Amino acid sequence: MKKTKAKIVIIILAVIAVIAAAGAVYAGMQNKKADKEKEEVSAEPESTDGSSYITYNGKKYKYNSDLRTMLFMGVDKNEVVTVKENTGRSGQSDCLVLLVLDTDKKTTTLLEISRDSMADVKIYGIDGDYMATETAQIATQYAYGDGEKRSCQLTREAVSNLLYDIPIHDYLSLNMSGIVPIVDQIGGVTMTVPEDYTAIDPVFVQGSTITLNGELTEKYIRSRDTSVLGSNEQRMERQTQFVQALLEKVKSTEDGGNSMLRQFWQVGQPYITTDLSLDMLEKIASYDMNPEILKVPGEVQAGEEHDEFHVDDASLQEMIINIFYKEVES
C-alpha cells in the first residue's frame, strides 16, 4: 500500500503544476548572457576522482549527489507566443515548480520559478530548426517544442540553465484544460478567502468559507489583471492558498488519500506528459515535505510590452548553494 505522504506529495505537486497556467501571452527580451558569465559561482573541477567542485565566497562546495529533482509544469496549450519574427505554437509553461528530493534525509523541498523570469530561451522555426537564443520570459520556451515531450525537454533545459546548470532528472506537465474535471472529480476544495477578491468573482468575499468547484477554482487561480505590475506574483499567492487548502482536504480523508489519488490519475491522464514512472513516485513514500515553498528571488519590472521578473543573481546563488551543495571541509 502506498504511504499517505507519497499520495499527498503526488497530488499536490500535480495540482500545483496545472493550476498556475495563465491566460496572457508574454514575450520580453534583454541580454543577460554576458552578465551570467561574470557570476560569482564558478564550476572548477579540482578533485582527482573526477567529481566537480565549485567555489563560493572563498569556500569550496561539492554538489549533493543525494538529490534528485523533478520539474512540474502547468501548461496552457491554447496560446500563440511570438518572440521577434518567430512564432511558437505549443503553449506556455505558466507554472514551474521544481521538486527537490533528498534521498538521504528523505525530505522534499519545492522551489517555484516565476513564469515571467527573464532567461535564455532557444528559438526554433516552424520546421523545428534552431534559429537563435534570446532573453525572454522562461514560460515561452515551451512553445518552441512539440507541445509534449520536446517542449518539456526544452523547458527543463531552460530551467536548469537559469539555476546555474543544476541537473533536472524528471518532468511532468499538465494541460490547463484539466483543472475543471480534476477538481470536480475530487469533490471540490473548501477554503477561507483571505482577502477581498470579489473583483474576480462576487463569491470571493474576504473571510468567507467556500467550496471551490472546478469552475471557481479556475477563476481563483488563473485570474490576473495584466494592467497591474506584478499581478502574476499576486496570482501565485492565491495558488499557494489553494494548494494549502487542498493539502488539508487530502489529510482529512478517511483512507489517507487512496481514493483521491486514483481519481486524479483516472481523470488527469489525458492532460499529462511525463517521463516519470509510478515506481519512481512510490520511492518518495516516506519523505517529509518542507511546508515552506521556496521561490526564486527577484523583482518584477515593467517591460516594453509585459511584466518581466528579473532574478536577483546574488540571492539566487546563495539559495542554490544552500539547497544543492555541501561545503567541503578543508
PDB file of N, CA, C and O in Angstrom, residues 241-316:
ATOM      1  N   GLN A 241      -2.372  29.466  -1.641  1.00  0.00           N
ATOM      2  CA  GLN A 241      -3.512  29.347  -0.723  1.00  0.00           C
ATOM      3  C   GLN A 241      -4.367  28.133  -1.095  1.00  0.00           C
ATOM      4  O   GLN A 241      -4.795  27.365  -0.224  1.00  0.00           O
ATOM      5  N   PHE A 242      -4.596  27.962  -2.379  1.00  0.00           N
ATOM      6  CA  PHE A 242      -5.397  26.830  -2.836  1.00  0.00           C
ATOM      7  C   PHE A 242      -4.698  25.510  -2.522  1.00  0.00           C
ATOM      8  O   PHE A 242      -5.334  24.547  -2.081  1.00  0.00           O
ATOM      9  N   VAL A 243      -3.397  25.455  -2.761  1.00  0.00           N
ATOM     10  CA  VAL A 243      -2.641  24.227  -2.507  1.00  0.00           C
ATOM     11  C   VAL A 243      -2.702  23.866  -1.023  1.00  0.00           C
ATOM     12  O   VAL A 243      -2.849  22.696  -0.650  1.00  0.00           O
ATOM     13  N   GLN A 244      -2.586  24.876  -0.154  1.00  0.00           N
ATOM     14  CA  GLN A 244      -2.664  24.609   1.280  1.00  0.00           C
ATOM     15  C   GLN A 244      -4.030  24.046   1.655  1.00  0.00           C
ATOM     16  O   GLN A 244      -4.137  23.129   2.476  1.00  0.00           O
ATOM     17  N   ALA A 245      -5.098  24.590   1.059  1.00  0.00           N
ATOM     18  CA  ALA A 245      -6.438  24.078   1.323  1.00  0.00           C
ATOM     19  C   ALA A 245      -6.589  22.652   0.794  1.00  0.00           C
ATOM     20  O   ALA A 245      -7.226  21.799   1.429  1.00  0.00           O
ATOM     21  N   LEU A 246      -5.985  22.375  -0.348  1.00  0.00           N
ATOM     22  CA  LEU A 246      -6.019  21.030  -0.913  1.00  0.00           C
ATOM     23  C   LEU A 246      -5.311  20.048   0.010  1.00  0.00           C
ATOM     24  O   LEU A 246      -5.778  18.919   0.223  1.00  0.00           O
ATOM     25  N   LEU A 247      -4.181  20.469   0.571  1.00  0.00           N
ATOM     26  CA  LEU A 247      -3.436  19.615   1.499  1.00  0.00           C
ATOM     27  C   LEU A 247      -4.307  19.221   2.687  1.00  0.00           C
ATOM     28  O   LEU A 247      -4.318  18.063   3.114  1.00  0.00           O
ATOM     29  N   GLU A 248      -5.042  20.188   3.219  1.00  0.00           N
ATOM     30  CA  GLU A 248      -5.921  19.895   4.344  1.00  0.00           C
ATOM     31  C   GLU A 248      -6.997  18.889   3.946  1.00  0.00           C
ATOM     32  O   GLU A 248      -7.355  18.012   4.737  1.00  0.00           O
ATOM     33  N   LYS A 249      -7.502  19.000   2.750  1.00  0.00           N
ATOM     34  CA  LYS A 249      -8.528  18.053   2.277  1.00  0.00           C
ATOM     35  C   LYS A 249      -7.958  16.640   2.182  1.00  0.00           C
ATOM     36  O   LYS A 249      -8.591  15.669   2.613  1.00  0.00           O
ATOM     37  N   VAL A 250      -6.765  16.532   1.625  1.00  0.00           N
ATOM     38  CA  VAL A 250      -6.140  15.216   1.487  1.00  0.00           C
ATOM     39  C   VAL A 250      -5.874  14.602   2.852  1.00  0.00           C
ATOM     40  O   VAL A 250      -6.129  13.414   3.089  1.00  0.00           O
ATOM     41  N   LYS A 251      -5.384  15.413   3.770  1.00  0.00           N
ATOM     42  CA  LYS A 251      -5.074  14.905   5.107  1.00  0.00           C
ATOM     43  C   LYS A 251      -6.311  14.409   5.839  1.00  0.00           C
ATOM     44  O   LYS A 251      -6.239  13.505   6.667  1.00  0.00           O
ATOM     45  N   SER A 252      -7.455  15.019   5.531  1.00  0.00           N
ATOM     46  CA  SER A 252      -8.674  14.713   6.272  1.00  0.00           C
ATOM     47  C   SER A 252      -9.440  13.506   5.718  1.00  0.00           C
ATOM     48  O   SER A 252     -10.411  13.062   6.331  1.00  0.00           O
ATOM     49  N   THR A 253      -9.007  12.961   4.593  1.00  0.00           N
ATOM     50  CA  THR A 253      -9.726  11.825   4.011  1.00  0.00           C
ATOM     51  C   THR A 253      -9.513  10.568   4.853  1.00  0.00           C
ATOM     52  O   THR A 253      -8.433  10.344   5.401  1.00  0.00           O
ATOM     53  N   GLU A 254     -10.554   9.758   4.950  1.00  0.00           N
ATOM     54  CA  GLU A 254     -10.509   8.581   5.813  1.00  0.00           C
ATOM     55  C   GLU A 254      -9.489   7.551   5.355  1.00  0.00           C
ATOM     56  O   GLU A 254      -8.905   6.846   6.171  1.00  0.00           O
ATOM     57  N   ASP A 255      -9.284   7.447   4.062  1.00  0.00           N
ATOM     58  CA  ASP A 255      -8.358   6.429   3.555  1.00  0.00           C
ATOM     59  C   ASP A 255      -6.971   6.987   3.277  1.00  0.00           C
ATOM     60  O   ASP A 255      -6.173   6.366   2.586  1.00  0.00           O
ATOM     61  N   GLY A 256      -6.682   8.194   3.802  1.00  0.00           N
ATOM     62  CA  GLY A 256      -5.348   8.757   3.651  1.00  0.00           C
ATOM     63  C   GLY A 256      -4.997   9.178   2.247  1.00  0.00           C
ATOM     64  O   GLY A 256      -3.823   9.299   1.907  1.00  0.00           O
ATOM     65  N   GLY A 257      -5.999   9.403   1.417  1.00  0.00           N
ATOM     66  CA  GLY A 257      -5.741   9.893   0.069  1.00  0.00           C
ATOM     67  C   GLY A 257      -5.797   8.832  -1.003  1.00  0.00           C
ATOM     68  O   GLY A 257      -5.584   9.121  -2.179  1.00  0.00           O
ATOM     69  N   ASN A 258      -6.084   7.575  -0.637  1.00  0.00           N
ATOM     70  CA  ASN A 258      -6.118   6.482  -1.621  1.00  0.00           C
ATOM     71  C   ASN A 258      -7.085   6.764  -2.764  1.00  0.00           C
ATOM     72  O   ASN A 258      -6.716   6.726  -3.938  1.00  0.00           O
ATOM     73  N   SER A 259      -8.341   7.033  -2.420  1.00  0.00           N
ATOM     74  CA  SER A 259      -9.348   7.238  -3.460  1.00  0.00           C
ATOM     75  C   SER A 259      -9.070   8.494  -4.265  1.00  0.00           C
ATOM     76  O   SER A 259      -9.285   8.522  -5.480  1.00  0.00           O
ATOM     77  N   MET A 260      -8.569   9.545  -3.599  1.00  0.00           N
ATOM     78  CA  MET A 260      -8.288  10.790  -4.304  1.00  0.00           C
ATOM     79  C   MET A 260      -7.171  10.607  -5.319  1.00  0.00           C
ATOM     80  O   MET A 260      -7.217  11.147  -6.432  1.00  0.00           O
ATOM     81  N   LEU A 261      -6.169   9.841  -4.958  1.00  0.00           N
ATOM     82  CA  LEU A 261      -5.074   9.576  -5.891  1.00  0.00           C
ATOM     83  C   LEU A 261      -5.585   8.824  -7.120  1.00  0.00           C
ATOM     84  O   LEU A 261      -5.239   9.152  -8.252  1.00  0.00           O
ATOM     85  N   ARG A 262      -6.423   7.831  -6.889  1.00  0.00           N
ATOM     86  CA  ARG A 262      -6.964   7.065  -8.010  1.00  0.00           C
ATOM     87  C   ARG A 262      -7.823   7.953  -8.907  1.00  0.00           C
ATOM     88  O   ARG A 262      -7.759   7.856 -10.137  1.00  0.00           O
ATOM     89  N   GLN A 263      -8.611   8.822  -8.286  1.00  0.00           N
ATOM     90  CA  GLN A 263      -9.452   9.729  -9.058  1.00  0.00           C
ATOM     91  C   GLN A 263      -8.612  10.685  -9.893  1.00  0.00           C
ATOM     92  O   GLN A 263      -8.911  10.943 -11.066  1.00  0.00           O
ATOM     93  N   PHE A 264      -7.551  11.210  -9.280  1.00  0.00           N
ATOM     94  CA  PHE A 264      -6.700  12.146 -10.005  1.00  0.00           C
ATOM     95  C   PHE A 264      -6.082  11.507 -11.233  1.00  0.00           C
ATOM     96  O   PHE A 264      -6.139  12.054 -12.337  1.00  0.00           O
ATOM     97  N   TRP A 265      -5.515  10.303 -11.055  1.00  0.00           N
ATOM     98  CA  TRP A 265      -4.856   9.662 -12.185  1.00  0.00           C
ATOM     99  C   TRP A 265      -5.846   9.248 -13.261  1.00  0.00           C
ATOM    100  O   TRP A 265      -5.556   9.304 -14.448  1.00  0.00           O
ATOM    101  N   GLN A 266      -7.019   8.836 -12.855  1.00  0.00           N
ATOM    102  CA  GLN A 266      -8.034   8.445 -13.824  1.00  0.00           C
ATOM    103  C   GLN A 266      -8.448   9.619 -14.704  1.00  0.00           C
ATOM    104  O   GLN A 266      -8.533   9.508 -15.927  1.00  0.00           O
ATOM    105  N   VAL A 267      -8.698  10.764 -14.062  1.00  0.00           N
ATOM    106  CA  VAL A 267      -9.159  11.926 -14.799  1.00  0.00           C
ATOM    107  C   VAL A 267      -7.994  12.683 -15.432  1.00  0.00           C
ATOM    108  O   VAL A 267      -8.128  13.262 -16.514  1.00  0.00           O
ATOM    109  N   GLY A 268      -6.826  12.671 -14.796  1.00  0.00           N
ATOM    110  CA  GLY A 268      -5.720  13.506 -15.236  1.00  0.00           C
ATOM    111  C   GLY A 268      -4.887  12.982 -16.382  1.00  0.00           C
ATOM    112  O   GLY A 268      -4.198  13.752 -17.053  1.00  0.00           O
ATOM    113  N   GLN A 269      -4.938  11.675 -16.652  1.00  0.00           N
ATOM    114  CA  GLN A 269      -4.057  11.099 -17.662  1.00  0.00           C
ATOM    115  C   GLN A 269      -4.113  11.786 -19.029  1.00  0.00           C
ATOM    116  O   GLN A 269      -3.075  11.992 -19.652  1.00  0.00           O
ATOM    117  N   PRO A 270      -5.284  12.165 -19.548  1.00  0.00           N
ATOM    118  CA  PRO A 270      -5.299  12.815 -20.868  1.00  0.00           C
ATOM    119  C   PRO A 270      -4.576  14.156 -20.905  1.00  0.00           C
ATOM    120  O   PRO A 270      -4.271  14.657 -21.988  1.00  0.00           O
ATOM    121  N   TYR A 271      -4.301  14.728 -19.742  1.00  0.00           N
ATOM    122  CA  TYR A 271      -3.709  16.067 -19.685  1.00  0.00           C
ATOM    123  C   TYR A 271      -2.238  16.032 -19.278  1.00  0.00           C
ATOM    124  O   TYR A 271      -1.624  17.072 -19.093  1.00  0.00           O
ATOM    125  N   ILE A 272      -1.672  14.832 -19.152  1.00  0.00           N
ATOM    126  CA  ILE A 272      -0.328  14.682 -18.589  1.00  0.00           C
ATOM    127  C   ILE A 272       0.689  14.284 -19.648  1.00  0.00           C
ATOM    128  O   ILE A 272       0.434  13.440 -20.495  1.00  0.00           O
ATOM    129  N   THR A 273       1.880  14.905 -19.579  1.00  0.00           N
ATOM    130  CA  THR A 273       3.055  14.449 -20.320  1.00  0.00           C
ATOM    131  C   THR A 273       4.179  14.294 -19.299  1.00  0.00           C
ATOM    132  O   THR A 273       4.479  15.224 -18.556  1.00  0.00           O
ATOM    133  N   THR A 274       4.795  13.126 -19.244  1.00  0.00           N
ATOM    134  CA  THR A 274       5.808  12.893 -18.212  1.00  0.00           C
ATOM    135  C   THR A 274       6.772  11.792 -18.612  1.00  0.00           C
ATOM    136  O   THR A 274       6.449  10.936 -19.442  1.00  0.00           O
ATOM    137  N   ASP A 275       7.957  11.811 -18.025  1.00  0.00           N
ATOM    138  CA  ASP A 275       8.894  10.700 -18.154  1.00  0.00           C
ATOM    139  C   ASP A 275       9.029   9.963 -16.824  1.00  0.00           C
ATOM    140  O   ASP A 275       9.896   9.128 -16.637  1.00  0.00           O
ATOM    141  N   LEU A 276       8.133  10.286 -15.876  1.00  0.00           N
ATOM    142  CA  LEU A 276       8.133   9.637 -14.566  1.00  0.00           C
ATOM    143  C   LEU A 276       7.368   8.322 -14.614  1.00  0.00           C
ATOM    144  O   LEU A 276       6.408   8.172 -15.369  1.00  0.00           O
ATOM    145  N   SER A 277       7.761   7.402 -13.778  1.00  0.00           N
ATOM    146  CA  SER A 277       7.028   6.155 -13.604  1.00  0.00           C
ATOM    147  C   SER A 277       6.395   6.163 -12.212  1.00  0.00           C
ATOM    148  O   SER A 277       6.856   6.857 -11.298  1.00  0.00           O
ATOM    149  N   LEU A 278       5.330   5.396 -12.047  1.00  0.00           N
ATOM    150  CA  LEU A 278       4.713   5.287 -10.731  1.00  0.00           C
ATOM    151  C   LEU A 278       5.687   4.672  -9.732  1.00  0.00           C
ATOM    152  O   LEU A 278       5.669   5.004  -8.544  1.00  0.00           O
ATOM    153  N   ASP A 279       6.563   3.788 -10.197  1.00  0.00           N
ATOM    154  CA  ASP A 279       7.557   3.195  -9.311  1.00  0.00           C
ATOM    155  C   ASP A 279       8.452   4.275  -8.714  1.00  0.00           C
ATOM    156  O   ASP A 279       8.795   4.238  -7.528  1.00  0.00           O
ATOM    157  N   MET A 280       8.830   5.259  -9.563  1.00  0.00           N
ATOM    158  CA  MET A 280       9.681   6.332  -9.071  1.00  0.00           C
ATOM    159  C   MET A 280       8.936   7.184  -8.047  1.00  0.00           C
ATOM    160  O   MET A 280       9.481   7.571  -7.015  1.00  0.00           O
ATOM    161  N   LEU A 281       7.668   7.454  -8.319  1.00  0.00           N
ATOM    162  CA  LEU A 281       6.872   8.248  -7.391  1.00  0.00           C
ATOM    163  C   LEU A 281       6.706   7.534  -6.054  1.00  0.00           C
ATOM    164  O   LEU A 281       6.700   8.162  -4.994  1.00  0.00           O
ATOM    165  N   GLU A 282       6.586   6.225  -6.101  1.00  0.00           N
ATOM    166  CA  GLU A 282       6.394   5.462  -4.874  1.00  0.00           C
ATOM    167  C   GLU A 282       7.623   5.496  -3.974  1.00  0.00           C
ATOM    168  O   GLU A 282       7.520   5.285  -2.758  1.00  0.00           O
ATOM    169  N   LYS A 283       8.778   5.776  -4.545  1.00  0.00           N
ATOM    170  CA  LYS A 283      10.007   5.804  -3.753  1.00  0.00           C
ATOM    171  C   LYS A 283      10.040   6.950  -2.748  1.00  0.00           C
ATOM    172  O   LYS A 283      10.815   6.927  -1.798  1.00  0.00           O
ATOM    173  N   ILE A 284       9.198   7.963  -2.987  1.00  0.00           N
ATOM    174  CA  ILE A 284       9.206   9.093  -2.060  1.00  0.00           C
ATOM    175  C   ILE A 284       8.137   8.914  -0.970  1.00  0.00           C
ATOM    176  O   ILE A 284       7.808   9.856  -0.248  1.00  0.00           O
ATOM    177  N   ALA A 285       7.646   7.697  -0.831  1.00  0.00           N
ATOM    178  CA  ALA A 285       6.541   7.442   0.093  1.00  0.00           C
ATOM    179  C   ALA A 285       6.858   7.863   1.531  1.00  0.00           C
ATOM    180  O   ALA A 285       5.975   8.301   2.264  1.00  0.00           O
ATOM    181  N   SER A 286       8.083   7.710   1.960  1.00  0.00           N
ATOM    182  CA  SER A 286       8.415   8.005   3.354  1.00  0.00           C
ATOM    183  C   SER A 286       8.995   9.403   3.547  1.00  0.00           C
ATOM    184  O   SER A 286       9.402   9.755   4.651  1.00  0.00           O
ATOM    185  N   TYR A 287       9.005  10.200   2.482  1.00  0.00           N
ATOM    186  CA  TYR A 287       9.640  11.513   2.568  1.00  0.00           C
ATOM    187  C   TYR A 287       8.749  12.525   3.290  1.00  0.00           C
ATOM    188  O   TYR A 287       7.525  12.495   3.187  1.00  0.00           O
ATOM    189  N   ASP A 288       9.380  13.436   4.019  1.00  0.00           N
ATOM    190  CA  ASP A 288       8.693  14.559   4.645  1.00  0.00           C
ATOM    191  C   ASP A 288       8.815  15.776   3.736  1.00  0.00           C
ATOM    192  O   ASP A 288       9.902  16.065   3.219  1.00  0.00           O
ATOM    193  N   MET A 289       7.711  16.494   3.547  1.00  0.00           N
ATOM    194  CA  MET A 289       7.725  17.662   2.683  1.00  0.00           C
ATOM    195  C   MET A 289       7.917  18.934   3.497  1.00  0.00           C
ATOM    196  O   MET A 289       7.204  19.171   4.474  1.00  0.00           O
ATOM    197  N   ASN A 290       8.878  19.749   3.084  1.00  0.00           N
ATOM    198  CA  ASN A 290       9.105  21.038   3.712  1.00  0.00           C
ATOM    199  C   ASN A 290       7.856  21.890   3.525  1.00  0.00           C
ATOM    200  O   ASN A 290       7.437  22.136   2.396  1.00  0.00           O
ATOM    201  N   PRO A 291       7.223  22.353   4.618  1.00  0.00           N
ATOM    202  CA  PRO A 291       5.988  23.140   4.466  1.00  0.00           C
ATOM    203  C   PRO A 291       6.208  24.491   3.802  1.00  0.00           C
ATOM    204  O   PRO A 291       5.261  25.077   3.264  1.00  0.00           O
ATOM    205  N   GLU A 292       7.446  24.982   3.822  1.00  0.00           N
ATOM    206  CA  GLU A 292       7.747  26.267   3.186  1.00  0.00           C
ATOM    207  C   GLU A 292       8.037  26.066   1.699  1.00  0.00           C
ATOM    208  O   GLU A 292       8.916  25.292   1.325  1.00  0.00           O
ATOM    209  N   ILE A 293       7.284  26.746   0.853  1.00  0.00           N
ATOM    210  CA  ILE A 293       7.524  26.703  -0.582  1.00  0.00           C
ATOM    211  C   ILE A 293       8.472  27.835  -0.951  1.00  0.00           C
ATOM    212  O   ILE A 293       8.152  29.009  -0.778  1.00  0.00           O
ATOM    213  N   LEU A 294       9.651  27.494  -1.437  1.00  0.00           N
ATOM    214  CA  LEU A 294      10.660  28.498  -1.785  1.00  0.00           C
ATOM    215  C   LEU A 294      10.366  29.098  -3.152  1.00  0.00           C
ATOM    216  O   LEU A 294       9.725  28.474  -3.991  1.00  0.00           O
ATOM    217  N   LYS A 295      10.864  30.305  -3.369  1.00  0.00           N
ATOM    218  CA  LYS A 295      10.697  30.977  -4.652  1.00  0.00           C
ATOM    219  C   LYS A 295      12.030  31.538  -5.116  1.00  0.00           C
ATOM    220  O   LYS A 295      12.801  32.052  -4.308  1.00  0.00           O
ATOM    221  N   VAL A 296      12.278  31.436  -6.408  1.00  0.00           N
ATOM    222  CA  VAL A 296      13.477  32.062  -6.968  1.00  0.00           C
ATOM    223  C   VAL A 296      13.378  33.561  -6.708  1.00  0.00           C
ATOM    224  O   VAL A 296      12.372  34.195  -7.046  1.00  0.00           O
ATOM    225  N   PRO A 297      14.396  34.153  -6.075  1.00  0.00           N
ATOM    226  CA  PRO A 297      14.318  35.565  -5.681  1.00  0.00           C
ATOM    227  C   PRO A 297      14.481  36.512  -6.862  1.00  0.00           C
ATOM    228  O   PRO A 297      15.128  36.191  -7.860  1.00  0.00           O
ATOM    229  N   GLY A 298      13.875  37.675  -6.744  1.00  0.00           N
ATOM    230  CA  GLY A 298      13.980  38.695  -7.787  1.00  0.00           C
ATOM    231  C   GLY A 298      12.890  39.719  -7.642  1.00  0.00           C
ATOM    232  O   GLY A 298      12.193  39.775  -6.621  1.00  0.00           O
ATOM    233  N   GLU A 299      12.729  40.557  -8.652  1.00  0.00           N
ATOM    234  CA  GLU A 299      11.690  41.573  -8.613  1.00  0.00           C
ATOM    235  C   GLU A 299      11.061  41.745  -9.986  1.00  0.00           C
ATOM    236  O   GLU A 299      11.678  41.483 -11.013  1.00  0.00           O
ATOM    237  N   VAL A 300       9.816  42.202  -9.964  1.00  0.00           N
ATOM    238  CA  VAL A 300       9.081  42.430 -11.198  1.00  0.00           C
ATOM    239  C   VAL A 300       9.333  43.856 -11.683  1.00  0.00           C
ATOM    240  O   VAL A 300       9.300  44.810 -10.908  1.00  0.00           O
ATOM    241  N   GLN A 301       9.596  43.971 -12.964  1.00  0.00           N
ATOM    242  CA  GLN A 301       9.775  45.278 -13.590  1.00  0.00           C
ATOM    243  C   GLN A 301       8.877  45.355 -14.819  1.00  0.00           C
ATOM    244  O   GLN A 301       8.553  44.341 -15.430  1.00  0.00           O
ATOM    245  N   ALA A 302       8.471  46.546 -15.141  1.00  0.00           N
ATOM    246  CA  ALA A 302       7.646  46.745 -16.327  1.00  0.00           C
ATOM    247  C   ALA A 302       8.529  46.672 -17.569  1.00  0.00           C
ATOM    248  O   ALA A 302       9.489  47.425 -17.708  1.00  0.00           O
ATOM    249  N   GLY A 303       8.218  45.747 -18.476  1.00  0.00           N
ATOM    250  CA  GLY A 303       8.955  45.649 -19.723  1.00  0.00           C
ATOM    251  C   GLY A 303       8.308  46.510 -20.788  1.00  0.00           C
ATOM    252  O   GLY A 303       7.346  47.231 -20.533  1.00  0.00           O
ATOM    253  N   GLU A 304       8.837  46.460 -21.988  1.00  0.00           N
ATOM    254  CA  GLU A 304       8.289  47.254 -23.080  1.00  0.00           C
ATOM    255  C   GLU A 304       6.858  46.840 -23.400  1.00  0.00           C
ATOM    256  O   GLU A 304       6.025  47.672 -23.770  1.00  0.00           O
ATOM    257  N   GLU A 305       6.566  45.554 -23.251  1.00  0.00           N
ATOM    258  CA  GLU A 305       5.227  45.058 -23.559  1.00  0.00           C
ATOM    259  C   GLU A 305       4.543  44.417 -22.358  1.00  0.00           C
ATOM    260  O   GLU A 305       3.346  44.598 -22.158  1.00  0.00           O
ATOM    261  N   HIS A 306       5.296  43.663 -21.532  1.00  0.00           N
ATOM    262  CA  HIS A 306       4.698  42.920 -20.434  1.00  0.00           C
ATOM    263  C   HIS A 306       5.635  42.930 -19.230  1.00  0.00           C
ATOM    264  O   HIS A 306       6.786  43.348 -19.323  1.00  0.00           O
ATOM    265  N   ASP A 307       5.126  42.420 -18.096  1.00  0.00           N
ATOM    266  CA  ASP A 307       5.945  42.315 -16.894  1.00  0.00           C
ATOM    267  C   ASP A 307       7.159  41.425 -17.148  1.00  0.00           C
ATOM    268  O   ASP A 307       7.085  40.440 -17.891  1.00  0.00           O
ATOM    269  N   GLU A 308       8.248  41.778 -16.494  1.00  0.00           N
ATOM    270  CA  GLU A 308       9.462  40.972 -16.558  1.00  0.00           C
ATOM    271  C   GLU A 308       9.946  40.733 -15.133  1.00  0.00           C
ATOM    272  O   GLU A 308      10.097  41.682 -14.357  1.00  0.00           O
ATOM    273  N   PHE A 309      10.172  39.471 -14.781  1.00  0.00           N
ATOM    274  CA  PHE A 309      10.707  39.129 -13.470  1.00  0.00           C
ATOM    275  C   PHE A 309      12.216  38.974 -13.612  1.00  0.00           C
ATOM    276  O   PHE A 309      12.690  38.067 -14.305  1.00  0.00           O
ATOM    277  N   HIS A 310      12.954  39.887 -12.979  1.00  0.00           N
ATOM    278  CA  HIS A 310      14.419  39.859 -13.061  1.00  0.00           C
ATOM    279  C   HIS A 310      14.982  39.198 -11.807  1.00  0.00           C
ATOM    280  O   HIS A 310      14.787  39.670 -10.693  1.00  0.00           O
ATOM    281  N   VAL A 311      15.648  38.090 -12.026  1.00  0.00           N
ATOM    282  CA  VAL A 311      16.185  37.296 -10.924  1.00  0.00           C
ATOM    283  C   VAL A 311      17.291  38.062 -10.207  1.00  0.00           C
ATOM    284  O   VAL A 311      18.130  38.710 -10.832  1.00  0.00           O
ATOM    285  N   ASP A 312      17.266  37.997  -8.874  1.00  0.00           N
ATOM    286  CA  ASP A 312      18.334  38.553  -8.049  1.00  0.00           C
ATOM    287  C   ASP A 312      19.460  37.526  -8.037  1.00  0.00           C
ATOM    288  O   ASP A 312      19.420  36.535  -7.308  1.00  0.00           O
ATOM    289  N   ASP A 313      20.465  37.750  -8.863  1.00  0.00           N
ATOM    290  CA  ASP A 313      21.511  36.752  -9.060  1.00  0.00           C
ATOM    291  C   ASP A 313      22.259  36.405  -7.777  1.00  0.00           C
ATOM    292  O   ASP A 313      22.537  35.235  -7.508  1.00  0.00           O
ATOM    293  N   ALA A 314      22.587  37.429  -6.977  1.00  0.00           N
ATOM    294  CA  ALA A 314      23.335  37.171  -5.744  1.00  0.00           C
ATOM    295  C   ALA A 314      22.524  36.309  -4.783  1.00  0.00           C
ATOM    296  O   ALA A 314      23.036  35.346  -4.198  1.00  0.00           O
ATOM    297  N   SER A 315      21.248  36.631  -4.636  1.00  0.00           N
ATOM    298  CA  SER A 315      20.392  35.851  -3.740  1.00  0.00           C
ATOM    299  C   SER A 315      20.153  34.451  -4.283  1.00  0.00           C
ATOM    300  O   SER A 315      20.085  33.478  -3.520  1.00  0.00           O
ATOM    301  N   LEU A 316      20.024  34.336  -5.609  1.00  0.00           N
ATOM    302  CA  LEU A 316      19.822  33.018  -6.211  1.00  0.00           C
ATOM    303  C   LEU A 316      21.059  32.149  -6.016  1.00  0.00           C
ATOM    304  O   LEU A 316      20.946  30.951  -5.729  1.00  0.00           O
TER     305      LEU A 316
END
